[in-house]
Short mmCIF file of C-alpha atoms in Angstrom, two decimals:
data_model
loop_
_atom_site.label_atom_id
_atom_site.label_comp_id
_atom_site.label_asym_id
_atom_site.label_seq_id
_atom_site.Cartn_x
_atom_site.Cartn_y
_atom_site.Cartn_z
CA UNK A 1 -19.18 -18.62 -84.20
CA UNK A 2 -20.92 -17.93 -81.10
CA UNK A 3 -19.55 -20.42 -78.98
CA UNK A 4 -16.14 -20.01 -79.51
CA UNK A 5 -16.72 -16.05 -78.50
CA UNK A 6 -17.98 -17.52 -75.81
CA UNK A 7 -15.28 -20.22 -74.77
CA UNK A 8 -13.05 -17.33 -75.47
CA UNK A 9 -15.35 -14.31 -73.25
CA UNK A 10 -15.47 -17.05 -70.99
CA UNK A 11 -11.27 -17.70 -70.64
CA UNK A 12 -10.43 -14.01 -70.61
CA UNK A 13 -13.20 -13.67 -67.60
CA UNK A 14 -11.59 -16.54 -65.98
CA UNK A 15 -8.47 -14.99 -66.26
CA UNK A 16 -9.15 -11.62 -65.23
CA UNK A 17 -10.98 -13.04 -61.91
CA UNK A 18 -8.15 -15.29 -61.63
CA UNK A 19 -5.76 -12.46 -61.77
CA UNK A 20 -7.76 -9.94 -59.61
CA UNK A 21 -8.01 -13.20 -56.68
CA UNK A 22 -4.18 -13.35 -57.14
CA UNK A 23 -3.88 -9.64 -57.12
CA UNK A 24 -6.56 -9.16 -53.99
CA UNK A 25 -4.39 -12.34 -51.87
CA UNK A 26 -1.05 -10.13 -52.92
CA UNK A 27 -2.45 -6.73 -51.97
CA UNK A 28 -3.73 -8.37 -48.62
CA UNK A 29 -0.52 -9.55 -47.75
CA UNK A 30 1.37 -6.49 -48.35
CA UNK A 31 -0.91 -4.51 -46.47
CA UNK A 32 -2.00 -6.75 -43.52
CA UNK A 33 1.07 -9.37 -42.94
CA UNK A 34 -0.18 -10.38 -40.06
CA UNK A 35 -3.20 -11.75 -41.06
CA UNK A 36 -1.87 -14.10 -43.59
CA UNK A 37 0.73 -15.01 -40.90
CA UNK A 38 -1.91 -15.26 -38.33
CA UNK A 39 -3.95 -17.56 -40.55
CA UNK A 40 -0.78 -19.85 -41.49
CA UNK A 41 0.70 -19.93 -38.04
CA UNK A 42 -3.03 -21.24 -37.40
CA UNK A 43 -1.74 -25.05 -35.86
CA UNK A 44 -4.81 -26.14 -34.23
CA UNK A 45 -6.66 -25.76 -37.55
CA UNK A 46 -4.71 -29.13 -38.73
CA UNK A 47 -3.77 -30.47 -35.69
CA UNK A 48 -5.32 -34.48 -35.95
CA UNK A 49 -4.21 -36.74 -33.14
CA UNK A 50 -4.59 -40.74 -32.94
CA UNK A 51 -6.69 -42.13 -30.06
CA UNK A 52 -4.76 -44.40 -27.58
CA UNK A 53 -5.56 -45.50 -25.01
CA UNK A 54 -8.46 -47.82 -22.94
CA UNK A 55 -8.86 -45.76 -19.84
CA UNK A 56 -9.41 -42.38 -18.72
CA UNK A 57 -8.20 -41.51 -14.97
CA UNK A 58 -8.96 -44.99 -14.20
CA UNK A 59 -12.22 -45.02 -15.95
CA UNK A 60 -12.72 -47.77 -19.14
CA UNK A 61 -13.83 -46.57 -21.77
CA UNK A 62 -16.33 -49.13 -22.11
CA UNK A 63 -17.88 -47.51 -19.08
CA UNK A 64 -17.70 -44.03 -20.77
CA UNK A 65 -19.17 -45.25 -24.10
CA UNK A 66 -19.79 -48.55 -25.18
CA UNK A 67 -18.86 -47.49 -28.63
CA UNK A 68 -15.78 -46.42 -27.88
CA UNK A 69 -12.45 -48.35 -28.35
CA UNK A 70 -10.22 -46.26 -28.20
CA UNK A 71 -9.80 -42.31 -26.63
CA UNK A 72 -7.37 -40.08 -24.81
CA UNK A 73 -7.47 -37.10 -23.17
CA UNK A 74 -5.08 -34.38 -24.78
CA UNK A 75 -2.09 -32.69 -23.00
CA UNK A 76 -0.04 -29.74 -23.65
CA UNK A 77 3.10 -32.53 -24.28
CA UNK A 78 1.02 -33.91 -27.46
CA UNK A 79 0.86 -30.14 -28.92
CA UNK A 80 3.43 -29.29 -31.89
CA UNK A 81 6.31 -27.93 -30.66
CA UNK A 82 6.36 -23.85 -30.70
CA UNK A 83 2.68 -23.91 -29.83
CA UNK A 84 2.94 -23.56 -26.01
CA UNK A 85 3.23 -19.82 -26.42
CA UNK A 86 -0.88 -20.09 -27.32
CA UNK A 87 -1.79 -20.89 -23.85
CA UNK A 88 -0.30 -17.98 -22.44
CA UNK A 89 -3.30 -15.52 -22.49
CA UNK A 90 -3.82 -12.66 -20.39
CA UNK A 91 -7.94 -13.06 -19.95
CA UNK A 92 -7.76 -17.23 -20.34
CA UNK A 93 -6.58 -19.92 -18.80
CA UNK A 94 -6.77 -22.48 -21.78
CA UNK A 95 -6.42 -26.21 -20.52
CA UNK A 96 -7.35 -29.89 -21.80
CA UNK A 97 -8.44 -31.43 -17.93
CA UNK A 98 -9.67 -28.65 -15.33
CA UNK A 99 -10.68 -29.69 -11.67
CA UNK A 100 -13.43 -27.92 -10.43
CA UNK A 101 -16.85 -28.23 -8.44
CA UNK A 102 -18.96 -27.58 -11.32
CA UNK A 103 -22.17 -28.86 -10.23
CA UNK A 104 -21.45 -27.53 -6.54
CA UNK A 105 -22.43 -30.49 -4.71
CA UNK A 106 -19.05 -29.90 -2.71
CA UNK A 107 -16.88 -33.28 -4.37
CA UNK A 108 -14.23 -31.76 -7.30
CA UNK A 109 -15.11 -33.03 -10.54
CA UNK A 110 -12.48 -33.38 -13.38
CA UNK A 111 -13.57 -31.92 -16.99
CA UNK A 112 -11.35 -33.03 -20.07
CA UNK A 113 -11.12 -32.78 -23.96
CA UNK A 114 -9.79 -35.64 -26.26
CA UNK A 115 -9.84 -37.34 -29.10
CA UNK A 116 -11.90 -41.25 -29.52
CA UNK A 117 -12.26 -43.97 -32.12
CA UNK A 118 -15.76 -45.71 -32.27
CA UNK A 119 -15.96 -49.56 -32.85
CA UNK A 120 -17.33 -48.66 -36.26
CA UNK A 121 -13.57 -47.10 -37.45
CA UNK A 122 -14.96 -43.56 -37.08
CA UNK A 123 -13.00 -41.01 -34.89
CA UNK A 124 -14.06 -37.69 -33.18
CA UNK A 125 -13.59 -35.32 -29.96
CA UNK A 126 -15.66 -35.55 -26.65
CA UNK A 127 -15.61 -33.04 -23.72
CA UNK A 128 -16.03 -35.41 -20.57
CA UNK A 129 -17.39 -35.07 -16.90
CA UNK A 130 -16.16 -37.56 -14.29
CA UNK A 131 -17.13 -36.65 -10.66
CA UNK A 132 -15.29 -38.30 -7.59
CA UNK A 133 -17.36 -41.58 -6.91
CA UNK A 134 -17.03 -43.98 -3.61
CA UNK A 135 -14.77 -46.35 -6.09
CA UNK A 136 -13.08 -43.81 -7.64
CA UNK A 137 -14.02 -41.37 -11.08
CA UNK A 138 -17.53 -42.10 -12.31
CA UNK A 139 -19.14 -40.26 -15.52
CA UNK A 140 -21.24 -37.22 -14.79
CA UNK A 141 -21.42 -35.79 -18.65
CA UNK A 142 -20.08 -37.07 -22.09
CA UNK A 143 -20.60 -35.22 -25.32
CA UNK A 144 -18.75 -36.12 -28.17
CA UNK A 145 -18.44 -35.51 -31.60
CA UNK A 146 -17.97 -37.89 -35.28
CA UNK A 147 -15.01 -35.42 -36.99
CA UNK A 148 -11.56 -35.24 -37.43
CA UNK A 149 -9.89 -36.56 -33.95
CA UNK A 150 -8.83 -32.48 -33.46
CA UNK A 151 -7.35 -30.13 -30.95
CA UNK A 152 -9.86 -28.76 -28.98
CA UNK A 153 -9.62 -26.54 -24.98
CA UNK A 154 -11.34 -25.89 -22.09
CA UNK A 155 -11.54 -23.16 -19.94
CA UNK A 156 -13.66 -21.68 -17.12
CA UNK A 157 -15.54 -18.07 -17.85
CA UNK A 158 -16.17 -15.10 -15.49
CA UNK A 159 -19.60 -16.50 -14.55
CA UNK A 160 -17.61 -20.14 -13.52
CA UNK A 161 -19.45 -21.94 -16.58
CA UNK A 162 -17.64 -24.50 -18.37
CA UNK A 163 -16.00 -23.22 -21.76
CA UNK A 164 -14.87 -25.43 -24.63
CA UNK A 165 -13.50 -24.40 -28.10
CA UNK A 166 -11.45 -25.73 -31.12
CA UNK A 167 -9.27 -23.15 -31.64
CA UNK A 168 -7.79 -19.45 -30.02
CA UNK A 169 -9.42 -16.21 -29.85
CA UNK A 170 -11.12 -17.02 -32.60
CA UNK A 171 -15.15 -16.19 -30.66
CA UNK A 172 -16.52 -19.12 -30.98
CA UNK A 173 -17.09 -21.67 -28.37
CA UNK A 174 -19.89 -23.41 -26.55
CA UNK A 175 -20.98 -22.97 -22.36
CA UNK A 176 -21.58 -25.99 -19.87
CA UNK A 177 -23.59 -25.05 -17.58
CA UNK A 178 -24.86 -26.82 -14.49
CA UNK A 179 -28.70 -26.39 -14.89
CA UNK A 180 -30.13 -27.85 -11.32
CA UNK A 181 -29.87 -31.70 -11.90
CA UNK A 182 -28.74 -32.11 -15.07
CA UNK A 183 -25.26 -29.76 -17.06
CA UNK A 184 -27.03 -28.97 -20.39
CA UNK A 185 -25.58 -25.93 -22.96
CA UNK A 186 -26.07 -22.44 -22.68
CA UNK A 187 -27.59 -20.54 -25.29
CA UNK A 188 -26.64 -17.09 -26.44
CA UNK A 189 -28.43 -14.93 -28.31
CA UNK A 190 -25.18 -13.11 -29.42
CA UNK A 191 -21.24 -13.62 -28.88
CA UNK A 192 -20.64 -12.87 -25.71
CA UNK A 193 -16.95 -12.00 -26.60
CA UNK A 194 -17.53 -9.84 -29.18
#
């Protein structure tokens, strides 16, 4: 007896969460469109790209990673069409390469985000550093990350620090900072954009 009043306490509980999710989702979409547009109009959340390529600006790959064997830097051409409007922002410049003197040592360095497969099969997103060399680009800073090969952007803040993110307005992103001899990332104790 008891646990079929409970299978059946249990169904009608499912049901009535179930229904007050479904009513919740409806009520927030009738009063707040635009978020539930916002969130499906959301490209860069599913953007994946494949990595192509063996060189970057001249550089192999081999000579940026080892690992590596295959990467590419992202463009604005490679982004779904309708999505240009995004980089149109009054406060940032969003970009995927930015040239810039970002340790100040006078020579223009070149920062860009992309998308790599490793030798083992796995695929991620780097932000790269190459710094004018006496044969050409040479690697001054490589992070990189195993995930999804995803959209990600650069841009430079009011303080001239190095800004990458995965997505738009969305407050989160990380700071590249020069730090003396070395770039290293900034820490914040709170969002600086909120």
């Amino acid at each position: 007896g008891n646990a079929i009043t409970l299978g059946v306490n249990k169904m009608s509980y499912e049901l009535k969460l179930k229904t007050l999710t479904i009513t919740c989702a409806l009520s927030l979409s009738i009063l707040f469109p635009s978020l539930v547009q916002a969130q499906s109009d959301a490209w860069w959340l599913n953007a994946t790209f494949e990595p192509i390529g063996n060189t970057i600006n001249g550089v192999s790959i081999s000579q940026i990673d080892s690992n590596w064997s295959n990467a590419m830097v992202l463009t604005i051409e490679m982004m779904p069409e309708g999505s240009k409007e995004d980089f149109n922002h009054d406060e940032i410049d969003y970009n995927f390469s930015i040239e810039h003197d970002f340790n100040n040592d006078g020579q223009m360095d070149l920062a860009q985000v992309g998308v790599f497969r490793n030798t083992q099969k796995e695929s991620g997103i780097f932000l790269l550093i190459l710094t004018e060399g006496s044969n050409g680009y040479e690697v001054a800073f490589l992070s990189q990350s195993i995930t999804e090969p995803s959209f990600s952007v650069i841009w430079i803040n009011d303080e001239n620090k190095l800004n990458v993110n995965n997505c738009f307005d969305c407050g989160h992103h990380s700071t590249l900072e020069w730090k003396g001899d070395y770039y290293g990332w900034v820490e914040y104790e709170f969002d600086p954009y909120e």
